[in-house]
Short mmCIF file of C-alpha atoms and ligand atoms in Angstrom, two decimals:
data_model
loop_
_atom_site.label_atom_id
_atom_site.label_comp_id
_atom_site.label_asym_id
_atom_site.label_seq_id
_atom_site.Cartn_x
_atom_site.Cartn_y
_atom_site.Cartn_z
CA MET P 222 0.00 0.00 0.00
CA GLU P 223 1.27 3.44 -0.86
CA LYS P 224 2.08 5.78 1.97
CA LYS P 225 -0.13 8.57 0.61
CA ASN P 226 -3.24 6.53 1.40
CA LEU P 227 -2.28 5.58 4.90
CA HIS P 228 -3.88 8.40 6.83
CA VAL P 229 -7.32 7.39 5.54
CA LEU P 230 -7.15 3.66 6.22
CA HIS P 231 -9.86 1.90 8.24
CA GLY P 232 -9.29 2.66 11.92
CA GLY P 233 -8.32 -0.93 12.55
CA ASP P 234 -5.42 -0.99 10.11
CA LEU P 235 -2.82 -0.68 12.83
CA ASP P 236 -0.59 -3.34 11.27
CA GLU P 237 -0.27 -1.39 8.02
CA ILE P 238 0.48 1.87 9.86
CA SER P 239 3.05 0.15 12.02
CA ARG P 240 4.80 -1.45 9.00
CA ILE P 241 5.01 1.77 6.99
CA TYR P 242 5.98 4.15 9.78
CA GLY P 243 8.25 1.60 11.45
CA ILE P 244 6.53 1.91 14.81
CA ASN P 245 5.85 -1.05 17.06
CA LYS P 246 2.06 -1.34 16.94
CA ASN P 247 1.85 -1.80 20.71
CA GLU P 248 3.37 1.66 21.15
CA ILE P 249 0.77 3.43 19.01
CA LEU P 250 -1.91 5.40 20.84
CA ASN P 251 -4.78 4.49 18.57
CA PHE P 252 -7.38 7.26 18.45
CA SER P 253 -8.56 6.10 15.05
CA GLY P 254 -10.13 2.70 15.83
CA ASN P 255 -13.09 3.90 17.96
CA VAL P 256 -12.55 0.99 20.34
CA ASN P 257 -13.45 1.15 24.05
CA PRO P 258 -10.25 1.99 26.00
CA LEU P 259 -11.22 -0.36 28.87
CA GLY P 260 -10.19 -3.24 26.62
CA LEU P 261 -11.63 -6.73 26.45
CA PRO P 262 -13.91 -7.38 29.48
CA SER P 263 -12.26 -9.72 31.99
CA SER P 264 -15.43 -11.85 31.93
CA VAL P 265 -14.78 -12.48 28.22
CA LYS P 266 -11.08 -13.26 28.75
CA LYS P 267 -12.04 -15.81 31.41
CA ALA P 268 -14.76 -17.39 29.26
CA ILE P 269 -12.37 -17.77 26.31
CA ALA P 270 -9.59 -19.16 28.50
CA GLU P 271 -11.96 -21.75 29.95
CA SER P 272 -13.30 -22.82 26.57
CA THR P 273 -10.18 -23.53 24.51
CA ASP P 274 -11.09 -27.23 24.22
CA MET P 275 -14.33 -26.22 22.53
CA ALA P 276 -12.39 -25.42 19.37
CA ALA P 277 -12.73 -29.16 18.75
CA ASN P 278 -16.50 -28.65 18.26
CA TYR P 279 -18.66 -26.82 15.77
CA PRO P 280 -20.62 -23.87 17.19
CA ASP P 281 -24.41 -24.28 17.49
CA VAL P 282 -25.46 -23.57 13.92
CA SER P 283 -28.65 -21.88 15.18
CA TYR P 284 -26.82 -19.93 17.92
CA VAL P 285 -29.79 -20.37 20.27
CA ALA P 286 -28.02 -19.52 23.56
CA LEU P 287 -26.17 -16.62 21.96
CA ARG P 288 -29.34 -15.16 20.46
CA GLU P 289 -31.05 -15.63 23.83
CA ALA P 290 -28.29 -13.55 25.48
CA ILE P 291 -28.64 -10.84 22.79
CA ALA P 292 -32.43 -10.86 23.27
CA SER P 293 -32.11 -10.29 27.04
CA TYR P 294 -29.59 -7.50 26.47
CA THR P 295 -31.50 -5.64 23.75
CA GLY P 296 -35.14 -6.40 24.49
CA ALA P 297 -35.53 -7.78 20.95
CA ASP P 298 -37.36 -11.07 20.25
CA ARG P 299 -34.92 -13.95 20.01
CA GLU P 300 -36.60 -15.07 16.81
CA HIS P 301 -35.85 -11.68 15.23
CA ILE P 302 -32.08 -11.91 15.85
CA ILE P 303 -29.40 -13.13 13.45
CA ALA P 304 -25.84 -13.50 14.71
CA GLY P 305 -23.03 -12.60 12.34
CA ASN P 306 -19.30 -12.36 11.84
CA GLY P 307 -19.12 -8.74 13.00
CA SER P 308 -21.67 -6.18 11.87
CA THR P 309 -19.80 -6.17 8.54
CA GLU P 310 -21.12 -9.60 7.54
CA LEU P 311 -24.69 -8.57 8.33
CA ILE P 312 -24.45 -5.21 6.53
CA SER P 313 -23.23 -7.10 3.49
CA LEU P 314 -25.88 -9.86 3.71
CA PHE P 315 -28.75 -7.45 4.26
CA ILE P 316 -27.76 -5.26 1.32
CA LYS P 317 -27.30 -8.33 -0.89
CA THR P 318 -30.72 -9.58 0.20
CA VAL P 319 -32.47 -6.29 -0.59
CA SER P 320 -30.29 -5.91 -3.70
CA PRO P 321 -31.37 -2.28 -4.07
CA LYS P 322 -31.63 -0.73 -7.51
CA LYS P 323 -31.62 2.60 -5.72
CA ALA P 324 -30.27 3.16 -2.20
CA VAL P 325 -30.07 6.43 -0.29
CA ILE P 326 -27.11 6.57 2.09
CA VAL P 327 -27.03 9.38 4.65
CA SER P 328 -23.47 10.71 4.29
CA PRO P 329 -20.68 11.22 5.20
CA ALA P 330 -20.85 7.69 6.53
CA TYR P 331 -18.97 4.45 7.01
CA SER P 332 -17.69 3.47 3.55
CA GLU P 333 -18.84 -0.17 3.51
CA TYR P 334 -22.48 0.68 2.79
CA LEU P 335 -21.58 2.33 -0.49
CA ARG P 336 -19.16 -0.44 -1.42
CA GLU P 337 -21.85 -3.10 -0.84
CA VAL P 338 -24.58 -1.29 -2.78
CA VAL P 339 -22.22 -0.75 -5.71
CA SER P 340 -20.97 -4.35 -5.60
CA CYS P 341 -24.61 -5.52 -5.89
CA GLY P 342 -24.94 -3.41 -9.05
CA GLY P 343 -27.18 -0.84 -7.31
CA ASN P 344 -27.26 2.91 -7.62
CA ALA P 345 -26.23 4.72 -4.47
CA GLU P 346 -27.45 8.24 -3.87
CA LEU P 347 -25.58 10.00 -1.09
CA PHE P 348 -27.85 12.18 1.01
CA PRO P 349 -25.66 14.95 2.45
CA LEU P 350 -25.63 15.93 6.09
CA ARG P 351 -24.90 19.66 6.01
CA GLU P 352 -22.07 21.34 7.78
CA GLU P 353 -24.23 24.42 8.31
CA GLU P 354 -26.72 22.19 10.17
CA ALA P 355 -23.87 20.83 12.32
CA PHE P 356 -24.29 17.52 10.44
CA MET P 357 -27.63 16.83 12.17
CA LEU P 358 -30.01 14.99 9.84
CA ASP P 359 -32.99 17.03 8.65
CA THR P 360 -35.58 14.25 8.47
CA ASP P 361 -38.08 16.34 6.46
CA ARG P 362 -35.45 16.97 3.81
CA LEU P 363 -34.61 13.24 3.77
CA LYS P 364 -38.28 12.24 3.44
CA ALA P 365 -38.73 14.69 0.57
CA ASN P 366 -35.86 12.94 -1.24
CA ILE P 367 -37.33 9.46 -0.95
CA THR P 368 -39.17 8.42 -4.09
CA ASP P 369 -41.25 5.35 -4.97
CA ASP P 370 -38.23 3.71 -6.55
CA THR P 371 -36.03 4.04 -3.43
CA ASP P 372 -35.47 0.46 -2.20
CA LEU P 373 -33.22 1.17 0.75
CA ILE P 374 -32.25 3.97 3.15
CA VAL P 375 -29.07 3.56 5.19
CA ILE P 376 -28.51 5.54 8.38
CA CYS P 377 -25.78 5.12 10.97
CA ASN P 378 -26.92 6.17 14.47
CA PRO P 379 -24.91 7.75 16.04
CA ASN P 380 -23.23 8.42 12.77
CA ASN P 381 -19.63 7.64 11.92
CA PRO P 382 -17.79 10.02 11.33
CA THR P 383 -19.96 12.93 12.54
CA GLY P 384 -21.13 11.55 15.92
CA THR P 385 -24.55 13.11 15.30
CA TYR P 386 -27.70 11.17 16.11
CA LEU P 387 -31.40 10.66 15.48
CA THR P 388 -33.98 10.11 18.21
CA CYS P 389 -36.25 7.08 18.17
CA GLY P 390 -39.15 9.46 17.34
CA GLN P 391 -37.33 10.73 14.25
CA ILE P 392 -36.63 7.17 13.11
CA ARG P 393 -40.30 6.27 13.60
CA ASP P 394 -41.23 9.29 11.50
CA ILE P 395 -38.95 8.11 8.65
CA LEU P 396 -40.28 4.54 8.87
CA THR P 397 -43.89 5.70 8.86
CA HIS P 398 -43.25 7.84 5.81
CA CYS P 399 -41.28 5.19 3.93
CA LYS P 400 -43.40 2.08 4.43
CA ASN P 401 -42.32 0.53 1.12
CA THR P 402 -38.62 1.21 1.55
CA TYR P 403 -36.21 -0.87 3.62
CA VAL P 404 -34.39 1.09 6.30
CA MET P 405 -31.09 -0.13 7.72
CA ILE P 406 -29.90 1.51 10.94
CA ASP P 407 -26.32 0.77 11.91
CA GLU P 408 -26.09 1.04 15.70
CA THR P 409 -22.43 0.13 16.06
CA TYR P 410 -21.91 3.13 18.39
CA VAL P 411 -25.33 3.36 20.06
CA GLU P 412 -24.30 1.95 23.44
CA PHE P 413 -21.81 4.80 23.94
CA SER P 414 -24.65 7.32 23.81
CA ASP P 415 -26.21 8.52 27.03
CA LYS P 416 -29.51 9.07 25.23
CA ASP P 417 -32.12 6.41 24.61
CA ILE P 418 -31.90 6.40 20.80
CA SER P 419 -31.89 2.76 19.77
CA ALA P 420 -34.35 1.70 17.06
CA ILE P 421 -34.50 -1.90 18.31
CA PRO P 422 -37.95 -1.39 19.98
CA LEU P 423 -39.26 -0.28 16.56
CA THR P 424 -38.30 -3.60 14.94
CA LYS P 425 -41.42 -5.20 16.48
CA GLU P 426 -43.61 -2.67 14.68
CA PHE P 427 -41.85 -2.16 11.32
CA LYS P 428 -41.02 -5.14 9.11
CA ASN P 429 -39.03 -2.90 6.75
CA LEU P 430 -36.51 -2.07 9.51
CA PHE P 431 -33.17 -3.85 9.91
CA VAL P 432 -31.04 -2.82 12.89
CA VAL P 433 -27.43 -3.94 12.89
CA ARG P 434 -25.01 -3.85 15.79
CA GLY P 435 -21.48 -5.00 16.43
CA THR P 436 -19.55 -5.75 19.60
CA SER P 437 -16.11 -4.72 18.26
CA LYS P 438 -16.23 -1.15 19.55
CA PHE P 439 -18.20 -1.19 22.80
CA PHE P 440 -16.92 -4.54 24.06
CA ALA P 441 -13.42 -3.89 22.65
CA CYS P 442 -13.21 -7.14 20.68
CA PRO P 443 -12.75 -6.42 16.95
CA GLY P 444 -10.67 -9.57 16.60
CA LEU P 445 -13.53 -11.78 17.80
CA ARG P 446 -15.87 -10.78 14.95
CA LEU P 447 -19.28 -10.78 16.59
CA GLY P 448 -22.28 -8.75 15.48
CA TYR P 449 -26.03 -9.15 15.26
CA GLY P 450 -28.98 -7.96 13.24
CA VAL P 451 -32.58 -7.50 14.36
CA CYS P 452 -35.48 -7.69 11.93
CA SER P 453 -39.09 -8.82 12.32
CA SER P 454 -39.54 -9.76 8.66
CA GLU P 455 -39.36 -13.52 8.44
CA SER P 456 -38.73 -13.46 4.71
CA ILE P 457 -35.74 -11.10 5.11
CA ARG P 458 -34.31 -13.27 7.88
CA SER P 459 -34.72 -16.45 5.90
CA ASP P 460 -33.14 -14.87 2.79
CA ILE P 461 -30.19 -13.72 4.90
CA ASN P 462 -29.85 -17.14 6.49
CA GLU P 463 -29.91 -18.77 3.04
CA ARG P 464 -26.97 -16.65 1.92
CA LYS P 465 -25.04 -16.81 5.16
CA ASP P 466 -22.27 -19.33 5.67
CA PRO P 467 -23.15 -21.70 8.50
CA TRP P 468 -20.97 -21.23 11.63
CA SER P 469 -19.80 -17.77 10.51
CA VAL P 470 -19.61 -16.87 14.22
CA ASN P 471 -16.75 -18.90 15.66
CA ILE P 472 -17.07 -20.78 18.93
CA PHE P 473 -15.07 -18.24 21.02
CA ALA P 474 -17.28 -15.39 19.81
CA GLU P 475 -20.30 -17.58 20.56
CA VAL P 476 -19.09 -18.22 24.12
CA SER P 477 -18.05 -14.58 24.63
CA GLY P 478 -21.45 -13.28 23.59
CA GLN P 479 -23.02 -15.31 26.34
CA VAL P 480 -21.06 -13.45 29.02
CA MET P 481 -20.32 -9.93 27.69
CA PHE P 482 -23.92 -8.76 27.51
CA LYS P 483 -24.41 -9.74 31.16
CA ASP P 484 -21.28 -7.92 32.35
CA LYS P 485 -23.12 -5.05 34.03
CA ALA P 486 -19.99 -3.64 35.72
CA PHE P 487 -18.12 -3.39 32.40
CA ILE P 488 -21.11 -1.76 30.72
CA LYS P 489 -21.56 0.76 33.55
CA ASN P 490 -17.84 1.61 33.73
CA THR P 491 -17.73 2.15 29.98
CA VAL P 492 -20.74 4.45 29.88
CA GLU P 493 -19.40 6.46 32.84
CA LEU P 494 -15.90 6.83 31.38
CA ILE P 495 -17.08 7.76 27.91
CA SER P 496 -19.73 10.23 29.14
CA SER P 497 -17.37 12.06 31.46
CA GLU P 498 -14.46 12.16 29.00
CA ARG P 499 -16.79 13.19 26.17
CA LYS P 500 -17.89 16.18 28.24
CA ARG P 501 -14.37 17.05 29.42
CA ILE P 502 -12.85 16.85 25.92
CA PHE P 503 -15.71 18.82 24.38
CA ASP P 504 -15.38 21.55 27.01
CA GLU P 505 -11.64 21.75 26.32
CA LEU P 506 -11.98 21.73 22.55
CA ILE P 507 -14.49 24.55 22.43
CA GLN P 508 -11.78 26.71 24.03
CA PHE P 509 -9.40 25.98 21.10
CA LYS P 510 -9.63 28.92 18.75
CA ASN P 511 -8.35 26.99 15.73
CA ILE P 512 -10.76 24.08 15.90
CA TYR P 513 -14.52 23.70 15.60
CA VAL P 514 -15.85 20.65 17.43
CA TYR P 515 -19.20 19.04 16.62
CA ASP P 516 -21.48 17.73 19.32
CA THR P 517 -21.33 13.94 19.50
CA GLN P 518 -23.23 11.03 21.02
CA ALA P 519 -20.57 8.53 19.95
CA ASN P 520 -17.18 7.70 21.49
CA PHE P 521 -15.38 9.92 18.98
CA PHE P 522 -15.25 13.52 17.87
CA LEU P 523 -15.31 15.12 14.45
CA CYS P 524 -13.46 18.44 14.32
CA ARG P 525 -12.89 21.06 11.68
CA ILE P 526 -9.55 22.84 11.56
CA LEU P 527 -10.08 26.58 11.33
CA LYS P 528 -6.46 27.46 10.59
CA ASP P 529 -5.76 28.12 6.89
CA ASP P 530 -2.19 26.94 6.68
CA ILE P 531 -2.53 23.38 7.98
CA THR P 532 -4.49 20.41 6.63
CA SER P 533 -5.82 17.31 8.36
CA THR P 534 -3.16 15.24 6.57
CA GLN P 535 -0.40 17.45 7.95
CA ILE P 536 -1.81 17.11 11.46
CA PHE P 537 -1.98 13.34 10.98
CA GLU P 538 1.69 13.30 9.91
CA GLU P 539 2.73 15.51 12.86
CA LEU P 540 0.92 13.34 15.42
CA ILE P 541 2.13 10.00 14.10
CA LYS P 542 5.70 11.17 14.78
CA ASP P 543 4.68 11.04 18.46
CA LYS P 544 3.04 7.64 17.88
CA ILE P 545 -0.41 9.21 18.12
CA LEU P 546 -2.79 7.89 15.46
CA ILE P 547 -5.91 9.85 14.54
CA ARG P 548 -8.23 9.55 11.53
CA ASP P 549 -7.68 12.09 8.80
CA ALA P 550 -11.33 12.40 7.70
CA SER P 551 -10.56 14.12 4.40
CA ASP P 552 -11.67 11.15 2.26
CA PHE P 553 -15.23 11.04 3.61
CA PRO P 554 -17.80 12.48 1.16
CA TYR P 555 -18.76 16.11 1.92
CA LEU P 556 -15.82 16.62 4.27
CA GLY P 557 -12.47 17.88 3.11
CA ASN P 558 -8.88 18.33 4.07
CA ARG P 559 -9.72 20.21 7.25
CA PHE P 560 -11.58 17.40 9.07
CA LEU P 561 -10.21 15.12 11.79
CA ARG P 562 -11.80 12.31 13.76
CA PHE P 563 -10.46 10.86 16.97
CA CYS P 564 -11.95 8.60 19.59
CA ILE P 565 -12.04 8.78 23.37
CA LEU P 566 -9.36 6.75 25.16
CA ASP P 567 -8.37 6.83 28.86
CA LYS P 568 -8.09 10.22 30.57
CA ASN P 569 -4.27 10.51 30.40
CA SER P 570 -4.12 9.57 26.72
CA ASN P 571 -6.91 12.03 25.93
CA THR P 572 -5.01 14.81 27.70
CA LEU P 573 -1.88 13.92 25.75
CA LEU P 574 -3.79 14.17 22.47
CA LEU P 575 -5.34 17.51 23.43
CA ASN P 576 -1.89 18.90 24.28
CA SER P 577 -0.37 17.60 21.03
CA LEU P 578 -3.25 19.03 19.00
CA LYS P 579 -2.83 22.37 20.71
CA LYS P 580 0.85 22.36 19.74
CA CYS P 581 0.06 21.54 16.07
CA LEU P 582 -2.53 24.29 15.89
CA LYS P 583 -0.77 27.17 17.60
C1 PLP Y 699 -20.35 2.49 11.51
C2 PLP Y 699 -19.63 1.19 11.50
N1 PLP Y 699 -20.32 0.07 11.21
C3 PLP Y 699 -19.72 -1.13 11.17
C4 PLP Y 699 -18.36 -1.25 11.42
C5 PLP Y 699 -17.74 -2.63 11.34
O1 PLP Y 699 -17.69 -3.21 12.59
P1 PLP Y 699 -17.55 -4.77 12.87
O2 PLP Y 699 -16.21 -4.97 13.49
O3 PLP Y 699 -18.68 -5.08 13.82
O4 PLP Y 699 -17.71 -5.51 11.59
C6 PLP Y 699 -17.61 -0.13 11.71
C7 PLP Y 699 -16.15 -0.23 11.92
O5 PLP Y 699 -15.43 0.71 12.00
C8 PLP Y 699 -18.26 1.13 11.76
O6 PLP Y 699 -17.60 2.26 12.05
#
């Protein structure tokens, strides 16, 4: 991979960054991956350690106990849940199943939605969140853009990379207006929010709704590859299951899922840490005169550099010299070379980043 593309790699591409910049990957402070700084829950470590012999077995192909655990955690019906190899597998399977001729993707957004729609031969229309509206979605404007031939609407809530969010009421409004259009809500970051914004309760009411979630970010386990989708349409679920490889969730992810969702202490500690650091960092950043920070309900911030003589790529290059990795957001649609994204880590690391950013921007 060429060096010029490195600053816009997926947040998880730590290996590639470490190879090119010659930095030991364990020494990188990774503000680009959006992963919970508390690390893998100890309950999950213990469960995996105690289940190594189970690698000699196949997982339960129907994942009954795992789906039961997800149902208790989310309030969804067990029958409505499909377990997958990270949210990525389910995003891909759902889009393949709908096979949209025309999809509307609220953007800037996670790049995989567009890639999937295009790889299915569909037309993707990007619906722009506006900078002048602080990247909050104007649902009336979205509804006015949905036509009879729109097969799918994709929304990430809270959205990556803007951190902005929709309330459950706004999602209901969209679903009510777009009865004949599938709506996929990606809730990869929803558990970091301190607002009650999940669309999972709406799945019981709207058969055109597919909610997808991962565990990689909140439960700090991207290497496990565990995600789940919730949908009350039996035909959608059976089409997805037809396409899905059996046992795509490995046995350690299956075992982990049965303990992580019950780990109330880990969940509480995460929400407390992220809420308090989100407030502290925001309060600090609004004092920076060379940065504009957007309000966020996720575990990351999107910022706009207000200084004319420095780009997001230059800031990326400056920070990586100190082994600090942020996401240069310049490749996202509708953003540009003045946008940065970085996630919330532990308090000391966050302070270090704030100080380094201050230095770059003075
Ligand atoms: C919005 C969003 N959805 C999905 C994913 C993929 O996550 P997973 O590891 O669950 O496949 C990511 C990863 O960065 C993401 O940001």
